[in-house]
PDB file of C-alpha atoms in Angstrom:
ATOM      1  CA  MET A   1     -13.791 -94.965  81.454  1.00  0.00           C
ATOM      2  CA  GLU A   2     -14.303 -94.952  77.696  1.00  0.00           C
ATOM      3  CA  PHE A   3     -17.739 -96.520  78.161  1.00  0.00           C
ATOM      4  CA  GLU A   4     -18.711 -93.827  80.663  1.00  0.00           C
ATOM      5  CA  LEU A   5     -17.551 -91.117  78.259  1.00  0.00           C
ATOM      6  CA  SER A   6     -19.578 -92.706  75.453  1.00  0.00           C
ATOM      7  CA  VAL A   7     -22.702 -92.771  77.625  1.00  0.00           C
ATOM      8  CA  VAL A   8     -22.218 -89.135  78.635  1.00  0.00           C
ATOM      9  CA  SER A   9     -21.646 -88.142  75.002  1.00  0.00           C
ATOM     10  CA  PHE A  10     -24.770 -90.044  73.931  1.00  0.00           C
ATOM     11  CA  ILE A  11     -26.910 -88.410  76.612  1.00  0.00           C
ATOM     12  CA  SER A  12     -25.529 -84.994  75.652  1.00  0.00           C
ATOM     13  CA  LEU A  13     -26.355 -85.626  71.978  1.00  0.00           C
ATOM     14  CA  VAL A  14     -29.898 -86.760  72.805  1.00  0.00           C
ATOM     15  CA  SER A  15     -30.411 -83.690  74.999  1.00  0.00           C
ATOM     16  CA  GLN A  16     -29.256 -81.370  72.248  1.00  0.00           C
ATOM     17  CA  LEU A  17     -31.529 -83.038  69.675  1.00  0.00           C
ATOM     18  CA  ALA A  18     -34.425 -82.779  72.132  1.00  0.00           C
ATOM     19  CA  MET A  19     -33.725 -79.060  72.509  1.00  0.00           C
ATOM     20  CA  VAL A  20     -33.619 -78.551  68.739  1.00  0.00           C
ATOM     21  CA  PHE A  21     -36.826 -80.404  67.874  1.00  0.00           C
ATOM     22  CA  GLY A  22     -38.667 -80.468  71.210  1.00  0.00           C
ATOM     23  CA  GLY A  23     -40.015 -76.938  70.867  1.00  0.00           C
ATOM     24  CA  VAL A  24     -41.784 -77.726  67.589  1.00  0.00           C
ATOM     25  CA  VAL A  25     -43.300 -81.090  68.549  1.00  0.00           C
ATOM     26  CA  PRO A  26     -46.085 -79.735  70.859  1.00  0.00           C
ATOM     27  CA  TYR A  27     -47.656 -77.860  67.944  1.00  0.00           C
ATOM     28  CA  ILE A  28     -48.072 -80.966  65.778  1.00  0.00           C
ATOM     29  CA  PRO A  29     -51.280 -82.120  67.569  1.00  0.00           C
ATOM     30  CA  GLN A  30     -52.779 -78.613  67.300  1.00  0.00           C
ATOM     31  CA  TYR A  31     -51.797 -78.378  63.620  1.00  0.00           C
ATOM     32  CA  ASN A  32     -53.419 -81.741  62.890  1.00  0.00           C
ATOM     33  CA  GLU A  33     -56.497 -80.781  64.920  1.00  0.00           C
ATOM     34  CA  ILE A  34     -57.028 -77.586  62.925  1.00  0.00           C
ATOM     35  CA  ARG A  35     -56.481 -79.368  59.628  1.00  0.00           C
ATOM     36  CA  ARG A  36     -58.844 -82.204  60.596  1.00  0.00           C
ATOM     37  CA  THR A  37     -61.696 -80.028  61.891  1.00  0.00           C
ATOM     38  CA  GLY A  38     -61.274 -77.139  59.466  1.00  0.00           C
ATOM     39  CA  ASN A  39     -61.657 -74.742  62.396  1.00  0.00           C
ATOM     40  CA  ALA A  40     -58.918 -72.500  63.815  1.00  0.00           C
ATOM     41  CA  ASP A  41     -61.017 -70.349  66.133  1.00  0.00           C
ATOM     42  CA  GLY A  42     -59.780 -71.985  69.323  1.00  0.00           C
ATOM     43  CA  PHE A  43     -56.112 -71.333  68.617  1.00  0.00           C
ATOM     44  CA  SER A  44     -54.751 -67.839  69.257  1.00  0.00           C
ATOM     45  CA  LEU A  45     -52.459 -66.559  66.511  1.00  0.00           C
ATOM     46  CA  TYR A  46     -50.913 -64.297  69.133  1.00  0.00           C
ATOM     47  CA  VAL A  47     -49.140 -67.417  70.376  1.00  0.00           C
ATOM     48  CA  CYS A  48     -47.425 -67.515  66.982  1.00  0.00           C
ATOM     49  CA  LEU A  49     -46.677 -63.794  67.219  1.00  0.00           C
ATOM     50  CA  ALA A  50     -45.051 -64.181  70.635  1.00  0.00           C
ATOM     51  CA  LEU A  51     -42.905 -67.088  69.480  1.00  0.00           C
ATOM     52  CA  LEU A  52     -41.874 -65.425  66.223  1.00  0.00           C
ATOM     53  CA  VAL A  53     -40.872 -62.187  67.951  1.00  0.00           C
ATOM     54  CA  ALA A  54     -39.081 -64.093  70.715  1.00  0.00           C
ATOM     55  CA  ASN A  55     -37.105 -66.295  68.343  1.00  0.00           C
ATOM     56  CA  ILE A  56     -36.208 -63.479  65.951  1.00  0.00           C
ATOM     57  CA  LEU A  57     -34.893 -61.536  68.931  1.00  0.00           C
ATOM     58  CA  ARG A  58     -33.052 -64.637  70.178  1.00  0.00           C
ATOM     59  CA  ILE A  59     -31.344 -65.015  66.775  1.00  0.00           C
ATOM     60  CA  LEU A  60     -30.346 -61.339  66.894  1.00  0.00           C
ATOM     61  CA  PHE A  61     -29.091 -61.881  70.460  1.00  0.00           C
ATOM     62  CA  TRP A  62     -26.855 -64.687  69.169  1.00  0.00           C
ATOM     63  CA  PHE A  63     -25.062 -62.216  66.893  1.00  0.00           C
ATOM     64  CA  GLY A  64     -24.337 -59.986  69.866  1.00  0.00           C
ATOM     65  CA  LYS A  65     -23.608 -62.751  72.380  1.00  0.00           C
ATOM     66  CA  PRO A  66     -23.242 -66.214  70.804  1.00  0.00           C
ATOM     67  CA  PHE A  67     -24.751 -69.096  72.764  1.00  0.00           C
ATOM     68  CA  GLU A  68     -25.097 -72.830  72.112  1.00  0.00           C
ATOM     69  CA  THR A  69     -25.749 -73.762  68.476  1.00  0.00           C
ATOM     70  CA  PRO A  70     -28.679 -76.135  69.302  1.00  0.00           C
ATOM     71  CA  LEU A  71     -30.585 -73.195  70.799  1.00  0.00           C
ATOM     72  CA  LEU A  72     -29.955 -71.159  67.653  1.00  0.00           C
ATOM     73  CA  ILE A  73     -31.161 -73.987  65.403  1.00  0.00           C
ATOM     74  CA  GLN A  74     -34.209 -74.394  67.647  1.00  0.00           C
ATOM     75  CA  SER A  75     -35.136 -70.751  67.049  1.00  0.00           C
ATOM     76  CA  ILE A  76     -34.857 -71.140  63.269  1.00  0.00           C
ATOM     77  CA  LEU A  77     -37.022 -74.283  63.264  1.00  0.00           C
ATOM     78  CA  MET A  78     -39.572 -72.662  65.569  1.00  0.00           C
ATOM     79  CA  ASN A  79     -39.954 -69.687  63.230  1.00  0.00           C
ATOM     80  CA  ALA A  80     -40.563 -72.070  60.326  1.00  0.00           C
ATOM     81  CA  ALA A  81     -43.143 -74.013  62.356  1.00  0.00           C
ATOM     82  CA  MET A  82     -45.024 -70.880  63.396  1.00  0.00           C
ATOM     83  CA  LEU A  83     -45.185 -69.674  59.793  1.00  0.00           C
ATOM     84  CA  MET A  84     -46.699 -73.040  58.868  1.00  0.00           C
ATOM     85  CA  MET A  85     -49.279 -72.644  61.649  1.00  0.00           C
ATOM     86  CA  ILE A  86     -50.202 -69.155  60.454  1.00  0.00           C
ATOM     87  CA  HIS A  87     -50.470 -70.317  56.838  1.00  0.00           C
ATOM     88  CA  LEU A  88     -52.822 -73.133  57.868  1.00  0.00           C
ATOM     89  CA  CYS A  89     -54.995 -70.875  60.045  1.00  0.00           C
ATOM     90  CA  VAL A  90     -55.319 -68.227  57.336  1.00  0.00           C
ATOM     91  CA  ARG A  91     -56.274 -70.865  54.762  1.00  0.00           C
ATOM     92  CA  VAL A  92     -58.798 -72.526  57.072  1.00  0.00           C
ATOM     93  CA  LYS A  93     -60.431 -69.241  58.055  1.00  0.00           C
ATOM     94  CA  ALA A  94     -60.731 -68.209  54.406  1.00  0.00           C
ATOM     95  CA  LYS A  95     -62.450 -71.490  53.519  1.00  0.00           C
ATOM     96  CA  SER A  96     -64.880 -71.239  56.443  1.00  0.00           C
ATOM     97  CA  GLU A  97     -66.216 -67.818  55.402  1.00  0.00           C
ATOM     98  CA  ILE A  98     -69.772 -68.142  54.103  1.00  0.00           C
ATOM     99  CA  ILE A  99     -69.983 -64.499  53.099  1.00  0.00           C
ATOM    100  CA  LYS A 100     -66.753 -63.042  51.723  1.00  0.00           C
ATOM    101  CA  LYS A 101     -65.529 -60.240  53.970  1.00  0.00           C
ATOM    102  CA  LYS A 102     -63.350 -57.297  53.042  1.00  0.00           C
ATOM    103  CA  ASP A 103     -59.688 -58.272  52.959  1.00  0.00           C
ATOM    104  CA  LYS A 104     -57.636 -57.136  55.937  1.00  0.00           C
ATOM    105  CA  THR A 105     -54.004 -56.642  54.937  1.00  0.00           C
ATOM    106  CA  PHE A 106     -50.832 -55.285  56.467  1.00  0.00           C
ATOM    107  CA  THR A 107     -50.397 -52.746  53.665  1.00  0.00           C
ATOM    108  CA  ASP A 108     -52.630 -51.477  50.887  1.00  0.00           C
ATOM    109  CA  ASP A 109     -50.189 -52.556  48.175  1.00  0.00           C
ATOM    110  CA  GLN A 110     -50.506 -56.349  48.318  1.00  0.00           C
ATOM    111  CA  GLY A 111     -48.531 -57.957  45.522  1.00  0.00           C
ATOM    112  CA  LYS A 112     -46.720 -54.696  44.774  1.00  0.00           C
ATOM    113  CA  GLN A 113     -43.416 -53.214  45.802  1.00  0.00           C
ATOM    114  CA  LEU A 114     -43.525 -51.607  49.244  1.00  0.00           C
ATOM    115  CA  THR A 115     -43.263 -47.805  49.226  1.00  0.00           C
ATOM    116  CA  LYS A 116     -43.551 -45.059  51.810  1.00  0.00           C
ATOM    117  CA  HIS A 117     -47.261 -44.834  50.946  1.00  0.00           C
ATOM    118  CA  SER A 118     -47.922 -48.560  51.509  1.00  0.00           C
ATOM    119  CA  PHE A 119     -48.938 -48.089  55.139  1.00  0.00           C
ATOM    120  CA  ARG A 120     -51.303 -45.141  54.817  1.00  0.00           C
ATOM    121  CA  ASP A 121     -54.332 -47.419  55.354  1.00  0.00           C
ATOM    122  CA  PHE A 122     -52.739 -49.489  58.117  1.00  0.00           C
ATOM    123  CA  ASP A 123     -55.411 -50.393  60.654  1.00  0.00           C
ATOM    124  CA  ARG A 124     -54.097 -51.132  64.138  1.00  0.00           C
ATOM    125  CA  ALA A 125     -57.432 -52.727  65.054  1.00  0.00           C
ATOM    126  CA  HIS A 126     -56.695 -55.537  62.597  1.00  0.00           C
ATOM    127  CA  PHE A 127     -53.064 -56.015  63.559  1.00  0.00           C
ATOM    128  CA  TRP A 128     -52.122 -59.717  63.384  1.00  0.00           C
ATOM    129  CA  ASP A 129     -55.640 -60.529  62.214  1.00  0.00           C
ATOM    130  CA  TRP A 130     -55.021 -60.248  58.502  1.00  0.00           C
ATOM    131  CA  SER A 131     -56.755 -62.283  55.839  1.00  0.00           C
ATOM    132  CA  ASP A 132     -53.683 -63.192  53.795  1.00  0.00           C
ATOM    133  CA  PHE A 133     -50.426 -64.948  54.643  1.00  0.00           C
ATOM    134  CA  GLN A 134     -48.316 -62.377  52.786  1.00  0.00           C
ATOM    135  CA  SER A 135     -49.214 -59.695  55.332  1.00  0.00           C
ATOM    136  CA  TYR A 136     -47.729 -61.730  58.182  1.00  0.00           C
ATOM    137  CA  VAL A 137     -44.538 -62.345  56.204  1.00  0.00           C
ATOM    138  CA  GLU A 138     -44.172 -58.650  55.340  1.00  0.00           C
ATOM    139  CA  CYS A 139     -44.624 -57.637  58.976  1.00  0.00           C
ATOM    140  CA  LEU A 140     -41.991 -60.122  60.152  1.00  0.00           C
ATOM    141  CA  LEU A 141     -39.546 -59.104  57.431  1.00  0.00           C
ATOM    142  CA  ILE A 142     -39.779 -55.448  58.443  1.00  0.00           C
ATOM    143  CA  PHE A 143     -39.313 -56.350  62.112  1.00  0.00           C
ATOM    144  CA  SER A 144     -36.302 -58.536  61.282  1.00  0.00           C
ATOM    145  CA  ILE A 145     -34.657 -55.916  59.082  1.00  0.00           C
ATOM    146  CA  VAL A 146     -35.088 -53.152  61.655  1.00  0.00           C
ATOM    147  CA  GLY A 147     -33.893 -55.422  64.463  1.00  0.00           C
ATOM    148  CA  GLY A 148     -30.925 -56.610  62.432  1.00  0.00           C
ATOM    149  CA  PHE A 149     -29.907 -53.047  61.606  1.00  0.00           C
ATOM    150  CA  MET A 150     -30.082 -52.015  65.261  1.00  0.00           C
ATOM    151  CA  MET A 151     -28.040 -55.019  66.372  1.00  0.00           C
ATOM    152  CA  TYR A 152     -25.427 -54.205  63.717  1.00  0.00           C
ATOM    153  CA  GLN A 153     -25.214 -50.630  64.979  1.00  0.00           C
ATOM    154  CA  PHE A 154     -25.232 -51.323  68.733  1.00  0.00           C
ATOM    155  CA  ALA A 155     -23.723 -54.813  69.086  1.00  0.00           C
ATOM    156  CA  ARG A 156     -20.680 -53.329  70.837  1.00  0.00           C
ATOM    157  CA  PHE A 157     -22.835 -52.095  73.703  1.00  0.00           C
ATOM    158  CA  SER A 158     -23.374 -54.935  76.166  1.00  0.00           C
ATOM    159  CA  VAL A 159     -26.390 -53.236  77.761  1.00  0.00           C
ATOM    160  CA  PHE A 160     -28.201 -53.198  74.418  1.00  0.00           C
ATOM    161  CA  VAL A 161     -27.312 -56.823  73.667  1.00  0.00           C
ATOM    162  CA  GLU A 162     -28.410 -58.037  77.104  1.00  0.00           C
ATOM    163  CA  THR A 163     -31.658 -56.083  76.761  1.00  0.00           C
ATOM    164  CA  VAL A 164     -32.391 -57.819  73.461  1.00  0.00           C
ATOM    165  CA  GLY A 165     -31.720 -61.152  75.151  1.00  0.00           C
ATOM    166  CA  PHE A 166     -34.065 -60.317  78.007  1.00  0.00           C
ATOM    167  CA  MET A 167     -36.795 -59.144  75.616  1.00  0.00           C
ATOM    168  CA  ALA A 168     -36.443 -62.404  73.671  1.00  0.00           C
ATOM    169  CA  VAL A 169     -36.853 -64.702  76.656  1.00  0.00           C
ATOM    170  CA  PHE A 170     -39.529 -62.579  78.342  1.00  0.00           C
ATOM    171  CA  THR A 171     -41.632 -62.549  75.168  1.00  0.00           C
ATOM    172  CA  GLU A 172     -41.243 -66.299  74.872  1.00  0.00           C
ATOM    173  CA  ALA A 173     -42.165 -66.736  78.528  1.00  0.00           C
ATOM    174  CA  MET A 174     -45.429 -64.912  77.887  1.00  0.00           C
ATOM    175  CA  LEU A 175     -46.373 -66.948  74.797  1.00  0.00           C
ATOM    176  CA  GLY A 176     -49.073 -68.865  76.653  1.00  0.00           C
ATOM    177  CA  VAL A 177     -50.744 -65.717  78.001  1.00  0.00           C
ATOM    178  CA  PRO A 178     -52.842 -65.024  74.851  1.00  0.00           C
ATOM    179  CA  GLN A 179     -54.182 -68.578  74.991  1.00  0.00           C
ATOM    180  CA  PHE A 180     -54.859 -68.210  78.730  1.00  0.00           C
ATOM    181  CA  LEU A 181     -56.764 -64.954  78.156  1.00  0.00           C
ATOM    182  CA  ARG A 182     -58.763 -66.441  75.263  1.00  0.00           C
ATOM    183  CA  ASN A 183     -59.783 -69.380  77.458  1.00  0.00           C
ATOM    184  CA  TYR A 184     -60.667 -67.037  80.325  1.00  0.00           C
ATOM    185  CA  LYS A 185     -62.743 -64.766  78.088  1.00  0.00           C
ATOM    186  CA  ASN A 186     -64.654 -67.692  76.576  1.00  0.00           C
ATOM    187  CA  ARG A 187     -64.846 -69.606  79.871  1.00  0.00           C
ATOM    188  CA  SER A 188     -63.957 -72.595  77.709  1.00  0.00           C
ATOM    189  CA  VAL A 189     -60.995 -74.501  76.298  1.00  0.00           C
ATOM    190  CA  ARG A 190     -62.864 -75.468  73.147  1.00  0.00           C
ATOM    191  CA  GLY A 191     -60.598 -75.642  70.099  1.00  0.00           C
ATOM    192  CA  MET A 192     -57.416 -75.799  72.182  1.00  0.00           C
ATOM    193  CA  ASN A 193     -55.630 -79.122  71.981  1.00  0.00           C
ATOM    194  CA  ALA A 194     -54.962 -80.356  75.524  1.00  0.00           C
ATOM    195  CA  THR A 195     -52.091 -82.545  74.317  1.00  0.00           C
ATOM    196  CA  MET A 196     -50.304 -79.423  73.100  1.00  0.00           C
ATOM    197  CA  ILE A 197     -50.450 -77.841  76.570  1.00  0.00           C
ATOM    198  CA  ILE A 198     -49.244 -81.015  78.301  1.00  0.00           C
ATOM    199  CA  MET A 199     -46.347 -81.203  75.851  1.00  0.00           C
ATOM    200  CA  TRP A 200     -45.672 -77.495  76.435  1.00  0.00           C
ATOM    201  CA  THR A 201     -45.323 -78.176  80.154  1.00  0.00           C
ATOM    202  CA  CYS A 202     -43.085 -81.222  79.773  1.00  0.00           C
ATOM    203  CA  GLY A 203     -40.934 -79.431  77.225  1.00  0.00           C
ATOM    204  CA  ASP A 204     -40.563 -76.327  79.363  1.00  0.00           C
ATOM    205  CA  VAL A 205     -39.546 -78.381  82.407  1.00  0.00           C
ATOM    206  CA  PHE A 206     -36.934 -80.194  80.329  1.00  0.00           C
ATOM    207  CA  LYS A 207     -35.776 -76.969  78.699  1.00  0.00           C
ATOM    208  CA  THR A 208     -35.366 -75.124  81.996  1.00  0.00           C
ATOM    209  CA  THR A 209     -33.396 -78.032  83.457  1.00  0.00           C
ATOM    210  CA  TYR A 210     -31.218 -78.017  80.338  1.00  0.00           C
ATOM    211  CA  PHE A 211     -30.548 -74.293  80.724  1.00  0.00           C
ATOM    212  CA  VAL A 212     -29.472 -74.750  84.341  1.00  0.00           C
ATOM    213  CA  LEU A 213     -27.213 -77.725  83.675  1.00  0.00           C
ATOM    214  CA  ARG A 214     -25.598 -76.167  80.575  1.00  0.00           C
ATOM    215  CA  ASN A 215     -25.017 -72.782  82.234  1.00  0.00           C
ATOM    216  CA  ALA A 216     -27.022 -70.960  79.574  1.00  0.00           C
ATOM    217  CA  PRO A 217     -27.429 -67.171  79.932  1.00  0.00           C
ATOM    218  CA  VAL A 218     -29.505 -66.368  83.024  1.00  0.00           C
ATOM    219  CA  GLN A 219     -32.265 -64.871  80.857  1.00  0.00           C
ATOM    220  CA  PHE A 220     -33.003 -68.343  79.487  1.00  0.00           C
ATOM    221  CA  THR A 221     -33.524 -69.839  82.955  1.00  0.00           C
ATOM    222  CA  ILE A 222     -35.853 -67.001  83.991  1.00  0.00           C
ATOM    223  CA  CYS A 223     -37.815 -67.549  80.778  1.00  0.00           C
ATOM    224  CA  GLY A 224     -38.185 -71.254  81.500  1.00  0.00           C
ATOM    225  CA  CYS A 225     -39.509 -70.702  85.017  1.00  0.00           C
ATOM    226  CA  LEU A 226     -42.087 -68.161  83.829  1.00  0.00           C
ATOM    227  CA  GLN A 227     -43.216 -70.482  81.047  1.00  0.00           C
ATOM    228  CA  ILE A 228     -43.768 -73.348  83.455  1.00  0.00           C
ATOM    229  CA  GLY A 229     -45.961 -71.061  85.587  1.00  0.00           C
ATOM    230  CA  VAL A 230     -48.115 -70.076  82.592  1.00  0.00           C
ATOM    231  CA  ASP A 231     -48.342 -73.712  81.450  1.00  0.00           C
ATOM    232  CA  LEU A 232     -49.626 -74.771  84.868  1.00  0.00           C
ATOM    233  CA  ALA A 233     -52.201 -71.956  84.795  1.00  0.00           C
ATOM    234  CA  ILE A 234     -53.554 -73.183  81.442  1.00  0.00           C
ATOM    235  CA  LEU A 235     -53.604 -76.765  82.711  1.00  0.00           C
ATOM    236  CA  GLY A 236     -55.716 -75.438  85.580  1.00  0.00           C
ATOM    237  CA  GLN A 237     -58.143 -73.981  83.030  1.00  0.00           C
ATOM    238  CA  ILE A 238     -58.382 -77.359  81.306  1.00  0.00           C
ATOM    239  CA  TRP A 239     -59.369 -78.946  84.609  1.00  0.00           C
ATOM    240  CA  LEU A 240     -61.751 -76.104  85.539  1.00  0.00           C
ATOM    241  CA  TYR A 241     -63.527 -75.539  82.228  1.00  0.00           C
ATOM    242  CA  GLY A 242     -63.237 -79.163  81.174  1.00  0.00           C
ATOM    243  CA  ASN A 243     -65.083 -80.290  84.278  1.00  0.00           C
ATOM    244  CA  GLY A 244     -67.670 -77.645  83.550  1.00  0.00           C
ATOM    245  CA  ALA A 245     -68.282 -79.311  80.199  1.00  0.00           C
ATOM    246  CA  GLY A 246     -68.995 -82.696  81.693  1.00  0.00           C
ATOM    247  CA  GLY A 247     -65.439 -83.672  82.547  1.00  0.00           C
ATOM    248  CA  VAL A 248     -64.293 -83.855  78.925  1.00  0.00           C
ATOM    249  CA  VAL A 249     -61.826 -81.405  77.439  1.00  0.00           C
ATOM    250  CA  PRO A 250     -63.570 -79.999  74.347  1.00  0.00           C
ATOM    251  CA  ARG A 251     -61.560 -79.769  71.142  1.00  0.00           C
ATOM    252  CA  THR A 252     -63.743 -77.899  68.720  1.00  0.00           C
ATOM    253  CA  HIS A 253     -64.093 -74.178  68.086  1.00  0.00           C
ATOM    254  CA  SER A 254     -64.425 -71.539  70.792  1.00  0.00           C
TER     255      SER A 254
END
């Protein structure tokens, strides 16, 4: 009996560690690919945006309706990983510019204290396509502060809390859509690391199974199922466009 309990406890511990770190692991091949080639054109930064928004909302959801600690830690680690991806992409794109272009920033007061006039030159056309890392951080800080304030004010209303939870998982479920659309537009998977997508799929299958077995909030299970569907669609693009390129999945820029 004690041996059986030890085995169950060990499996539970391994599952929790896999949940904490498993979400970050698929991005390691893509990170290394961008750093090795010096080209970030094939990777959509909107994937980072979707994950950052989803995990910030998930953290806020935890304050309104606490869930398992491993899932909370996973969200914190994922935010850190996505910031690292953005920092790398911004640096790589800046180095690859032959002719220096005009800086695109979140506000017009870079390096200064934010004021009510900081956003007068905000250009929606360049949203999430800024030329400096600070702009991304400022945008996320404002989103987090506003979201945190709203959760503090309305945490006693279950409808609001559940809506935040749904928005978090739905946004996360759609994280692969920007990459799918980029591939579809280019009719190519160049620059996208195929290993990352395979690891996405395996991780999402494991994650969804974990949600079901651990009786996680229903929003999490719905999210997992949607993510698996998007993963399979992108895998289909790898087969379709890869075959069109001679049967080899390209890994350079789009």
